[in-house]
mmCIF file of C-alpha atoms and ligand atoms in Angstrom:
data_model
loop_
_atom_site.group_PDB
_atom_site.id
_atom_site.type_symbol
_atom_site.label_atom_id
_atom_site.label_comp_id
_atom_site.label_asym_id
_atom_site.label_seq_id
_atom_site.Cartn_x
_atom_site.Cartn_y
_atom_site.Cartn_z
ATOM 1 C CA UNK A 1 -12.108 -14.429 14.445
ATOM 2 C CA UNK A 2 -13.396 -15.597 11.091
ATOM 3 C CA UNK A 3 -11.916 -13.140 8.587
ATOM 4 C CA UNK A 4 -12.586 -12.528 4.901
ATOM 5 C CA UNK A 5 -9.755 -10.902 2.923
ATOM 6 C CA UNK A 6 -10.582 -9.394 -0.450
ATOM 7 C CA UNK A 7 -7.472 -9.658 -2.620
ATOM 8 C CA UNK A 8 -5.256 -11.794 -0.408
ATOM 9 C CA UNK A 9 -3.028 -13.397 -2.980
ATOM 10 C CA UNK A 10 -0.154 -10.989 -3.201
ATOM 11 C CA UNK A 11 1.779 -8.315 -1.339
ATOM 12 C CA UNK A 12 -0.220 -6.519 1.392
ATOM 13 C CA UNK A 13 -3.142 -8.941 1.134
ATOM 14 C CA UNK A 14 -0.997 -12.080 1.245
ATOM 15 C CA UNK A 15 1.046 -10.726 4.152
ATOM 16 C CA UNK A 16 -2.235 -9.970 5.917
ATOM 17 C CA UNK A 17 -3.464 -13.523 5.337
ATOM 18 C CA UNK A 18 -0.218 -14.923 6.766
ATOM 19 C CA UNK A 19 -0.411 -12.626 9.799
ATOM 20 C CA UNK A 20 -4.052 -13.527 10.471
ATOM 21 C CA UNK A 21 -3.182 -17.234 10.323
ATOM 22 C CA UNK A 22 -0.145 -16.678 12.572
ATOM 23 C CA UNK A 23 -2.422 -15.036 15.141
ATOM 24 C CA UNK A 24 -4.887 -17.938 15.035
ATOM 25 C CA UNK A 25 -7.699 -16.437 12.945
ATOM 26 C CA UNK A 26 -9.734 -18.432 10.450
ATOM 27 C CA UNK A 27 -9.185 -16.968 6.975
ATOM 28 C CA UNK A 28 -11.088 -16.941 3.693
ATOM 29 C CA UNK A 29 -9.751 -15.113 0.624
ATOM 30 C CA UNK A 30 -11.627 -13.907 -2.423
ATOM 31 C CA UNK A 31 -9.629 -13.108 -5.535
ATOM 32 C CA UNK A 32 -9.171 -14.116 -9.123
ATOM 33 C CA UNK A 33 -5.740 -15.845 -9.195
ATOM 34 C CA UNK A 34 -4.626 -18.774 -7.013
ATOM 35 C CA UNK A 35 -1.278 -18.812 -5.179
ATOM 36 C CA UNK A 36 -0.036 -21.101 -2.391
ATOM 37 C CA UNK A 37 -1.684 -20.034 0.873
ATOM 38 C CA UNK A 38 -0.862 -21.022 4.452
ATOM 39 C CA UNK A 39 -2.507 -24.275 5.505
ATOM 40 C CA UNK A 40 -6.167 -23.937 6.367
ATOM 41 C CA UNK A 41 -6.907 -20.817 4.295
ATOM 42 C CA UNK A 42 -10.051 -21.154 2.223
ATOM 43 C CA UNK A 43 -10.144 -19.536 -1.195
ATOM 44 C CA UNK A 44 -13.253 -18.335 -3.013
ATOM 45 C CA UNK A 45 -12.684 -17.674 -6.663
ATOM 46 C CA UNK A 46 -14.122 -14.547 -8.239
ATOM 47 C CA UNK A 47 -13.325 -11.417 -10.203
ATOM 48 C CA UNK A 48 -15.005 -8.667 -8.215
ATOM 49 C CA UNK A 49 -15.072 -6.347 -11.224
ATOM 50 C CA UNK A 50 -17.561 -8.639 -12.963
ATOM 51 C CA UNK A 51 -21.150 -7.447 -12.363
ATOM 52 C CA UNK A 52 -22.837 -9.506 -9.651
ATOM 53 C CA UNK A 53 -19.690 -11.533 -8.842
ATOM 54 C CA UNK A 54 -19.495 -10.435 -5.211
ATOM 55 C CA UNK A 55 -23.106 -11.362 -4.533
ATOM 56 C CA UNK A 56 -22.776 -14.668 -6.394
ATOM 57 C CA UNK A 57 -19.525 -15.720 -4.726
ATOM 58 C CA UNK A 58 -19.939 -14.290 -1.227
ATOM 59 C CA UNK A 59 -23.728 -14.313 -0.865
ATOM 60 C CA UNK A 60 -23.888 -17.960 0.213
ATOM 61 C CA UNK A 61 -21.170 -17.262 2.834
ATOM 62 C CA UNK A 62 -22.443 -13.923 4.177
ATOM 63 C CA UNK A 63 -23.015 -15.249 7.704
ATOM 64 C CA UNK A 64 -19.620 -16.897 7.998
ATOM 65 C CA UNK A 65 -17.417 -13.898 8.868
ATOM 66 C CA UNK A 66 -16.752 -11.722 11.903
ATOM 67 C CA UNK A 67 -14.449 -9.330 10.057
ATOM 68 C CA UNK A 68 -13.963 -8.278 6.446
ATOM 69 C CA UNK A 69 -10.775 -6.702 5.078
ATOM 70 C CA UNK A 70 -11.538 -4.932 1.828
ATOM 71 C CA UNK A 71 -8.138 -4.504 0.319
ATOM 72 C CA UNK A 72 -9.247 -4.115 -3.285
ATOM 73 C CA UNK A 73 -11.784 -1.297 -3.394
ATOM 74 C CA UNK A 74 -10.898 1.840 -5.293
ATOM 75 C CA UNK A 75 -14.310 3.486 -5.804
ATOM 76 C CA UNK A 76 -17.598 3.444 -3.830
ATOM 77 C CA UNK A 77 -19.144 1.144 -6.437
ATOM 78 C CA UNK A 78 -16.572 -1.488 -5.351
ATOM 79 C CA UNK A 79 -17.623 -1.158 -1.711
ATOM 80 C CA UNK A 80 -21.378 -1.029 -2.243
ATOM 81 C CA UNK A 81 -21.972 -4.795 -2.685
ATOM 82 C CA UNK A 82 -19.753 -5.491 0.332
ATOM 83 C CA UNK A 83 -21.796 -3.107 2.472
ATOM 84 C CA UNK A 84 -25.053 -4.630 1.196
ATOM 85 C CA UNK A 85 -23.893 -8.140 2.048
ATOM 86 C CA UNK A 86 -22.221 -7.582 5.386
ATOM 87 C CA UNK A 87 -23.985 -4.686 7.165
ATOM 88 C CA UNK A 88 -25.379 -6.023 10.431
ATOM 89 C CA UNK A 89 -23.472 -9.270 9.965
ATOM 90 C CA UNK A 90 -19.821 -8.450 10.682
ATOM 91 C CA UNK A 91 -18.211 -6.826 13.697
ATOM 92 C CA UNK A 92 -15.647 -5.015 11.572
ATOM 93 C CA UNK A 93 -15.144 -3.843 7.988
ATOM 94 C CA UNK A 94 -11.556 -2.726 7.425
ATOM 95 C CA UNK A 95 -10.933 -0.646 4.309
ATOM 96 C CA UNK A 96 -7.475 -0.183 2.811
ATOM 97 C CA UNK A 97 -7.138 3.429 1.724
ATOM 98 C CA UNK A 98 -3.975 5.355 0.895
ATOM 99 C CA UNK A 99 -2.056 8.463 1.885
ATOM 100 C CA UNK A 100 -2.771 9.502 -1.722
ATOM 101 C CA UNK A 101 -6.024 10.983 -0.314
ATOM 102 C CA UNK A 102 -4.132 13.966 1.143
ATOM 103 C CA UNK A 103 -3.574 17.343 -0.461
ATOM 104 C CA UNK A 104 -0.087 18.767 -0.280
ATOM 105 C CA UNK A 105 0.469 20.331 3.111
ATOM 106 C CA UNK A 106 2.885 23.067 4.185
ATOM 107 C CA UNK A 107 2.678 21.691 7.712
ATOM 108 C CA UNK A 108 4.167 18.299 8.530
ATOM 109 C CA UNK A 109 3.796 15.635 9.758
ATOM 110 C CA UNK A 110 0.441 15.086 8.087
ATOM 111 C CA UNK A 111 -2.216 13.943 10.558
ATOM 112 C CA UNK A 112 -5.451 12.135 9.843
ATOM 113 C CA UNK A 113 -7.569 15.302 10.031
ATOM 114 C CA UNK A 114 -5.505 17.176 7.416
ATOM 115 C CA UNK A 115 -7.104 18.251 4.148
ATOM 116 C CA UNK A 116 -7.804 15.599 1.550
ATOM 117 C CA UNK A 117 -8.610 15.984 -2.143
ATOM 118 C CA UNK A 118 -12.142 17.123 -2.895
ATOM 119 C CA UNK A 119 -14.287 14.058 -3.689
ATOM 120 C CA UNK A 120 -15.443 15.720 -6.913
ATOM 121 C CA UNK A 121 -11.927 16.701 -8.095
ATOM 122 C CA UNK A 122 -11.964 15.864 -11.841
ATOM 123 C CA UNK A 123 -8.155 15.858 -12.305
ATOM 124 C CA UNK A 124 -7.478 12.395 -13.764
ATOM 125 C CA UNK A 125 -3.916 12.429 -12.372
ATOM 126 C CA UNK A 126 -5.436 12.276 -8.883
ATOM 127 C CA UNK A 127 -8.125 9.709 -9.679
ATOM 128 C CA UNK A 128 -6.599 7.013 -7.453
ATOM 129 C CA UNK A 129 -6.513 9.318 -4.396
ATOM 130 C CA UNK A 130 -9.891 10.903 -5.203
ATOM 131 C CA UNK A 131 -11.480 7.442 -5.557
ATOM 132 C CA UNK A 132 -10.140 6.503 -2.130
ATOM 133 C CA UNK A 133 -11.540 9.811 -0.709
ATOM 134 C CA UNK A 134 -14.959 8.891 -2.107
ATOM 135 C CA UNK A 135 -14.705 5.428 -0.526
ATOM 136 C CA UNK A 136 -13.751 6.927 2.833
ATOM 137 C CA UNK A 137 -16.665 9.406 2.694
ATOM 138 C CA UNK A 138 -19.084 6.640 1.744
ATOM 139 C CA UNK A 139 -18.031 4.519 4.748
ATOM 140 C CA UNK A 140 -17.918 7.464 7.172
ATOM 141 C CA UNK A 141 -21.416 8.493 6.151
ATOM 142 C CA UNK A 142 -22.695 4.941 6.709
ATOM 143 C CA UNK A 143 -20.948 4.853 10.076
ATOM 144 C CA UNK A 144 -22.710 8.065 11.127
ATOM 145 C CA UNK A 145 -26.116 6.998 9.818
ATOM 146 C CA UNK A 146 -26.145 3.274 10.536
ATOM 147 C CA UNK A 147 -23.238 2.619 12.880
ATOM 148 C CA UNK A 148 -21.373 0.569 10.260
ATOM 149 C CA UNK A 149 -18.323 -0.663 12.227
ATOM 150 C CA UNK A 150 -15.546 0.265 9.833
ATOM 151 C CA UNK A 151 -11.896 1.300 10.082
ATOM 152 C CA UNK A 152 -10.023 3.139 7.334
ATOM 153 C CA UNK A 153 -6.289 2.587 6.948
ATOM 154 C CA UNK A 154 -4.311 5.124 4.901
ATOM 155 C CA UNK A 155 -1.279 3.165 3.861
ATOM 156 C CA UNK A 156 1.907 4.918 2.718
ATOM 157 C CA UNK A 157 4.635 3.783 0.288
ATOM 158 C CA UNK A 158 5.025 0.100 1.021
ATOM 159 C CA UNK A 159 8.262 -1.821 0.597
ATOM 160 C CA UNK A 160 9.478 -5.302 1.421
ATOM 161 C CA UNK A 161 9.462 -8.807 -0.023
ATOM 162 C CA UNK A 162 7.248 -9.842 -2.959
ATOM 163 C CA UNK A 163 6.807 -6.424 -4.526
ATOM 164 C CA UNK A 164 4.013 -6.585 -7.110
ATOM 165 C CA UNK A 165 5.937 -4.112 -9.270
ATOM 166 C CA UNK A 166 9.478 -4.532 -10.537
ATOM 167 C CA UNK A 167 9.986 -0.758 -10.392
ATOM 168 C CA UNK A 168 9.988 -0.814 -6.594
ATOM 169 C CA UNK A 169 12.567 -2.743 -4.547
ATOM 170 C CA UNK A 170 13.638 -5.244 -7.266
ATOM 171 C CA UNK A 171 14.770 -2.721 -9.887
ATOM 172 C CA UNK A 172 16.790 -0.729 -7.342
ATOM 173 C CA UNK A 173 18.464 -3.933 -6.145
ATOM 174 C CA UNK A 174 19.245 -5.059 -9.689
ATOM 175 C CA UNK A 175 20.716 -1.708 -10.766
ATOM 176 C CA UNK A 176 23.027 -1.730 -7.801
ATOM 177 C CA UNK A 177 24.032 -5.381 -8.183
ATOM 178 C CA UNK A 178 24.945 -4.741 -11.826
ATOM 179 C CA UNK A 179 26.775 -1.512 -11.034
ATOM 180 C CA UNK A 180 24.318 0.443 -13.192
ATOM 181 C CA UNK A 181 23.600 4.103 -12.398
ATOM 182 C CA UNK A 182 20.726 4.887 -10.051
ATOM 183 C CA UNK A 183 18.921 8.065 -11.091
ATOM 184 C CA UNK A 184 18.027 10.654 -8.450
ATOM 185 C CA UNK A 185 15.533 13.428 -9.245
ATOM 186 C CA UNK A 186 17.101 16.769 -8.312
ATOM 187 C CA UNK A 187 19.244 16.926 -5.200
ATOM 188 C CA UNK A 188 17.407 13.981 -3.599
ATOM 189 C CA UNK A 189 16.901 15.897 -0.359
ATOM 190 C CA UNK A 190 13.099 15.459 -0.272
ATOM 191 C CA UNK A 191 12.020 13.352 2.709
ATOM 192 C CA UNK A 192 9.649 10.427 2.497
ATOM 193 C CA UNK A 193 8.036 7.882 4.786
ATOM 194 C CA UNK A 194 7.990 4.200 3.948
ATOM 195 C CA UNK A 195 6.344 1.223 5.598
ATOM 196 C CA UNK A 196 7.382 -2.419 5.474
ATOM 197 C CA UNK A 197 4.632 -4.681 4.155
ATOM 198 C CA UNK A 198 4.765 -6.882 7.268
ATOM 199 C CA UNK A 199 4.196 -3.830 9.488
ATOM 200 C CA UNK A 200 1.135 -2.918 7.402
ATOM 201 C CA UNK A 201 -0.221 -6.445 7.885
ATOM 202 C CA UNK A 202 0.424 -6.390 11.638
ATOM 203 C CA UNK A 203 -1.384 -3.070 11.993
ATOM 204 C CA UNK A 204 -4.337 -4.360 9.978
ATOM 205 C CA UNK A 205 -4.767 -7.315 12.313
ATOM 206 C CA UNK A 206 -4.304 -5.117 15.389
ATOM 207 C CA UNK A 207 -7.550 -3.225 14.719
ATOM 208 C CA UNK A 208 -9.667 -6.372 15.197
ATOM 209 C CA UNK A 209 -11.584 -6.365 18.454
ATOM 210 C CA UNK A 210 -10.331 -2.878 19.364
ATOM 211 C CA UNK A 211 -13.311 -0.571 20.028
ATOM 212 C CA UNK A 212 -11.134 2.544 19.569
ATOM 213 C CA UNK A 213 -10.545 1.521 15.957
ATOM 214 C CA UNK A 214 -14.237 1.397 15.086
ATOM 215 C CA UNK A 215 -15.167 4.490 13.069
ATOM 216 C CA UNK A 216 -11.524 5.592 13.059
ATOM 217 C CA UNK A 217 -8.976 6.362 10.379
ATOM 218 C CA UNK A 218 -5.243 5.749 10.713
ATOM 219 C CA UNK A 219 -2.137 6.668 8.772
ATOM 220 C CA UNK A 220 -0.008 3.574 8.251
ATOM 221 C CA UNK A 221 3.689 4.298 7.738
ATOM 222 C CA UNK A 222 6.901 3.354 9.496
ATOM 223 C CA UNK A 223 8.390 5.261 12.423
ATOM 224 C CA UNK A 224 11.252 6.682 10.333
ATOM 225 C CA UNK A 225 11.536 9.057 7.432
ATOM 226 C CA UNK A 226 14.567 9.708 5.266
ATOM 227 C CA UNK A 227 15.621 11.692 2.222
ATOM 228 C CA UNK A 228 15.447 10.042 -1.193
ATOM 229 C CA UNK A 229 19.255 10.024 -1.155
ATOM 230 C CA UNK A 230 19.298 8.416 2.270
ATOM 231 C CA UNK A 231 16.870 5.699 1.175
ATOM 232 C CA UNK A 232 18.989 4.945 -1.901
ATOM 233 C CA UNK A 233 22.133 4.714 0.232
ATOM 234 C CA UNK A 234 20.319 2.302 2.578
ATOM 235 C CA UNK A 235 19.170 0.197 -0.386
ATOM 236 C CA UNK A 236 22.825 0.122 -1.441
ATOM 237 C CA UNK A 237 23.871 -1.138 1.992
ATOM 238 C CA UNK A 238 21.252 -3.906 1.740
ATOM 239 C CA UNK A 239 22.726 -5.093 -1.564
ATOM 240 C CA UNK A 240 26.339 -4.663 -0.396
ATOM 241 C CA UNK A 241 27.040 -2.278 -3.311
ATOM 242 C CA UNK A 242 27.878 1.423 -3.353
ATOM 243 C CA UNK A 243 25.177 3.026 -5.506
ATOM 244 C CA UNK A 244 26.360 5.027 -8.507
ATOM 245 C CA UNK A 245 23.989 7.964 -8.014
ATOM 246 C CA UNK A 246 23.345 10.214 -11.001
ATOM 247 C CA UNK A 247 21.366 13.378 -10.321
ATOM 248 C CA UNK A 248 18.790 14.372 -12.908
ATOM 249 C CA UNK A 249 17.669 18.017 -13.067
ATOM 250 C CA UNK A 250 14.157 18.368 -11.663
ATOM 251 C CA UNK A 251 12.829 19.921 -14.883
ATOM 252 C CA UNK A 252 13.889 16.741 -16.727
ATOM 253 C CA UNK A 253 12.703 14.382 -13.976
ATOM 254 C CA UNK A 254 9.256 16.008 -13.856
ATOM 255 C CA UNK A 255 8.616 15.159 -17.518
ATOM 256 C CA UNK A 256 9.531 11.468 -17.252
ATOM 257 C CA UNK A 257 6.889 8.800 -17.623
ATOM 258 C CA UNK A 258 7.451 6.243 -16.144
ATOM 259 C CA UNK A 259 8.813 8.387 -13.325
ATOM 260 C CA UNK A 260 12.482 8.068 -12.398
ATOM 261 C CA UNK A 261 11.508 6.871 -8.933
ATOM 262 C CA UNK A 262 8.005 5.870 -7.793
ATOM 263 C CA UNK A 263 8.110 8.178 -4.759
ATOM 264 C CA UNK A 264 6.232 11.322 -5.817
ATOM 265 C CA UNK A 265 7.966 13.236 -3.020
ATOM 266 C CA UNK A 266 11.156 13.185 -5.085
ATOM 267 C CA UNK A 267 9.680 15.733 -7.490
ATOM 268 C CA UNK A 268 6.885 17.251 -5.372
ATOM 269 C CA UNK A 269 8.811 17.805 -2.116
ATOM 270 C CA UNK A 270 8.930 16.138 1.276
ATOM 271 C CA UNK A 271 5.898 14.568 2.917
ATOM 272 C CA UNK A 272 5.983 13.027 6.348
ATOM 273 C CA UNK A 273 2.975 11.375 7.994
ATOM 274 C CA UNK A 274 2.158 11.127 11.686
ATOM 275 C CA UNK A 275 1.413 7.686 13.135
ATOM 276 C CA UNK A 276 0.761 9.042 16.652
ATOM 277 C CA UNK A 277 -2.895 8.041 16.464
ATOM 278 C CA UNK A 278 -2.140 4.419 15.552
ATOM 279 C CA UNK A 279 0.570 4.219 18.211
ATOM 280 C CA UNK A 280 -1.801 5.515 20.854
ATOM 281 C CA UNK A 281 -4.948 3.503 19.935
ATOM 282 C CA UNK A 282 -3.575 0.207 18.664
ATOM 283 C CA UNK A 283 -1.349 -2.511 20.100
ATOM 284 C CA UNK A 284 1.114 -1.906 17.272
ATOM 285 C CA UNK A 285 4.550 -0.457 16.673
ATOM 286 C CA UNK A 286 6.471 -0.841 13.422
ATOM 287 C CA UNK A 287 9.124 -3.548 13.660
ATOM 288 C CA UNK A 288 11.141 -2.422 10.646
ATOM 289 C CA UNK A 289 13.130 0.734 10.118
ATOM 290 C CA UNK A 290 14.052 1.710 6.571
ATOM 291 C CA UNK A 291 17.477 0.076 6.619
ATOM 292 C CA UNK A 292 16.365 -3.144 8.347
ATOM 293 C CA UNK A 293 13.324 -3.275 6.058
ATOM 294 C CA UNK A 294 15.387 -3.116 2.876
ATOM 295 C CA UNK A 295 17.771 -5.716 4.324
ATOM 296 C CA UNK A 296 14.753 -7.980 4.828
ATOM 297 C CA UNK A 297 13.468 -7.257 1.331
ATOM 298 C CA UNK A 298 16.897 -8.006 -0.176
ATOM 299 C CA UNK A 299 17.123 -11.332 1.689
ATOM 300 C CA UNK A 300 13.908 -12.436 -0.012
ATOM 301 C CA UNK A 301 15.053 -11.078 -3.383
ATOM 302 C CA UNK A 302 18.449 -12.804 -3.171
ATOM 303 C CA UNK A 303 16.796 -16.095 -2.204
ATOM 304 C CA UNK A 304 14.685 -16.599 -5.316
ATOM 305 C CA UNK A 305 12.877 -13.260 -5.678
ATOM 306 C CA UNK A 306 15.365 -11.901 -8.239
ATOM 307 C CA UNK A 307 14.324 -14.459 -10.847
ATOM 308 C CA UNK A 308 10.618 -13.574 -10.635
ATOM 309 C CA UNK A 309 10.991 -10.245 -12.448
ATOM 310 C CA UNK A 310 12.107 -8.945 -15.822
ATOM 311 C CA UNK A 311 14.468 -5.993 -15.691
ATOM 312 C CA UNK A 312 14.301 -3.286 -18.322
ATOM 313 C CA UNK A 313 16.733 -0.383 -18.052
ATOM 314 C CA UNK A 314 15.752 1.344 -21.294
ATOM 315 C CA UNK A 315 13.944 4.178 -19.453
ATOM 316 C CA UNK A 316 17.112 4.803 -17.393
ATOM 317 C CA UNK A 317 19.228 4.771 -20.554
ATOM 318 C CA UNK A 318 16.939 7.289 -22.246
ATOM 319 C CA UNK A 319 17.332 9.712 -19.327
ATOM 320 C CA UNK A 320 21.100 9.165 -19.221
ATOM 321 C CA UNK A 321 21.317 9.988 -22.917
ATOM 322 C CA UNK A 322 19.476 13.278 -22.266
ATOM 323 C CA UNK A 323 22.109 14.243 -19.718
ATOM 324 C CA UNK A 324 25.084 13.889 -22.094
HETATM 325 N N1 NAP B 401 1.368 -1.153 -2.345
HETATM 326 C C1 NAP B 401 1.392 0.092 -1.878
HETATM 327 O O1 NAP B 401 2.451 0.760 -1.840
HETATM 328 C C2 NAP B 401 0.107 0.707 -1.364
HETATM 329 C C3 NAP B 401 0.181 1.978 -0.787
HETATM 330 C C4 NAP B 401 -0.998 2.539 -0.322
HETATM 331 C C5 NAP B 401 -2.198 1.854 -0.395
HETATM 332 N N2 NAP B 401 -2.242 0.639 -0.988
HETATM 333 C C6 NAP B 401 -3.552 -0.044 -1.075
HETATM 334 O O2 NAP B 401 -3.406 -1.351 -0.551
HETATM 335 C C7 NAP B 401 -4.284 -2.244 -1.222
HETATM 336 C C8 NAP B 401 -3.504 -3.437 -1.685
HETATM 337 O O3 NAP B 401 -2.429 -2.993 -2.442
HETATM 338 P P1 NAP B 401 -1.361 -3.980 -3.039
HETATM 339 O O4 NAP B 401 -0.286 -3.125 -3.632
HETATM 340 O O5 NAP B 401 -1.041 -5.027 -2.063
HETATM 341 O O6 NAP B 401 -2.272 -4.574 -4.199
HETATM 342 P P2 NAP B 401 -1.942 -5.495 -5.398
HETATM 343 O O7 NAP B 401 -0.597 -6.077 -5.342
HETATM 344 O O8 NAP B 401 -2.366 -4.726 -6.593
HETATM 345 O O9 NAP B 401 -2.962 -6.685 -5.107
HETATM 346 C C9 NAP B 401 -4.293 -6.522 -5.367
HETATM 347 C C10 NAP B 401 -5.032 -7.756 -4.906
HETATM 348 O O10 NAP B 401 -6.357 -7.608 -5.364
HETATM 349 C C11 NAP B 401 -6.777 -8.748 -6.086
HETATM 350 N N3 NAP B 401 -7.612 -8.310 -7.180
HETATM 351 C C12 NAP B 401 -7.301 -7.389 -8.115
HETATM 352 N N4 NAP B 401 -8.315 -7.258 -8.982
HETATM 353 C C13 NAP B 401 -9.284 -8.105 -8.551
HETATM 354 C C14 NAP B 401 -10.571 -8.420 -9.024
HETATM 355 N N5 NAP B 401 -11.063 -7.817 -10.105
HETATM 356 N N6 NAP B 401 -11.296 -9.315 -8.346
HETATM 357 C C15 NAP B 401 -10.813 -9.950 -7.255
HETATM 358 N N7 NAP B 401 -9.592 -9.685 -6.752
HETATM 359 C C16 NAP B 401 -8.844 -8.777 -7.404
HETATM 360 C C17 NAP B 401 -5.513 -9.356 -6.592
HETATM 361 O O11 NAP B 401 -5.698 -10.734 -6.762
HETATM 362 P P3 NAP B 401 -6.028 -11.365 -8.182
HETATM 363 O O12 NAP B 401 -5.072 -10.805 -9.170
HETATM 364 O O13 NAP B 401 -5.912 -12.820 -7.958
HETATM 365 O O14 NAP B 401 -7.423 -11.006 -8.483
HETATM 366 C C18 NAP B 401 -4.525 -9.056 -5.471
HETATM 367 O O15 NAP B 401 -4.602 -10.028 -4.465
HETATM 368 C C19 NAP B 401 -4.943 -1.452 -2.345
HETATM 369 O O16 NAP B 401 -6.220 -1.046 -1.922
HETATM 370 C C20 NAP B 401 -4.050 -0.232 -2.502
HETATM 371 O O17 NAP B 401 -4.773 0.884 -2.942
HETATM 372 C C21 NAP B 401 -1.118 0.038 -1.476
#
């Protein structure tokens, strides 16, 4: 297929581009910064936040794609020009959403029909998830009214090589390599699901040409879940170091900004997502477990990734000083 990837120059998007190329698809990327792409990938330069940029950049190419992956929409206004350009022209519009759309649930694992945030929820702390809810509703409504062939993918906490943020895999690796303490909110017993970035990319490609995926929504996480403590121990095994875990009382952890760990579950309580629907509809199973995924991430980090980040432990030190 001829695929357009919005935002394909790092992390999930870049992995998706590589997977599409590996599977023989023809790929075009639109984003604002250049990086080395696999051979044959075409890049269109544009900042989609600039008014009119999507029409200007993609308009002349609107008949050149069979599938569009919109990986960089956060509000309906981001999707609107894509829908205007590609409705009736593409076989598939794949939207990257997030598990941040869900409300807290007493019942687990969370399935795709569980309650999401209200689209009009004004709480700014939820704006990322609420924006994704609005995007999902916008696409679902178009699907019902016009048959827009879209798929929504609710991606969970992603890990793996080339993290865009130092505070994910790289900072954990560095703390452990240096023998620095790793902070754990509370007892660390809260469970979380993670998904390796390559498994996200493989699932994204697997929806193409699958009629079951059209008009459907899928949770995208790995097949394992583990406690925060368990994940930290597995990160330690990847680095070859025994983590020096320091527990931080929850009432202290809850006030920290930046948070002690980026997994909200650590202070909000366990959340586990079901991937039964993806496993049943799609030709996809996750390749990576949590331990093998962090081992893969550490291999990349130890082979040149480490030097790409700056490490700042001052937030850790501040918390440690509060505990004295
Ligand atoms: N990472 C996670 O853990 C996670 C979890 C759940 C859902 N998601 C969702 O997955 C998607 C991708 O996440 P990610 O973490 O891989 O994203 P990311 O690292 O933030 O990458 C965003 C991509 O969008 C492009 N981009 C950003 N602003 C742009 C603009 N104004 N115009 C054109 N391109 C722009 C960037 O390229 P340029 O900088 O070159 O423009 C980059 O390729 C997002 O929709 C996110 O909500 C991510």
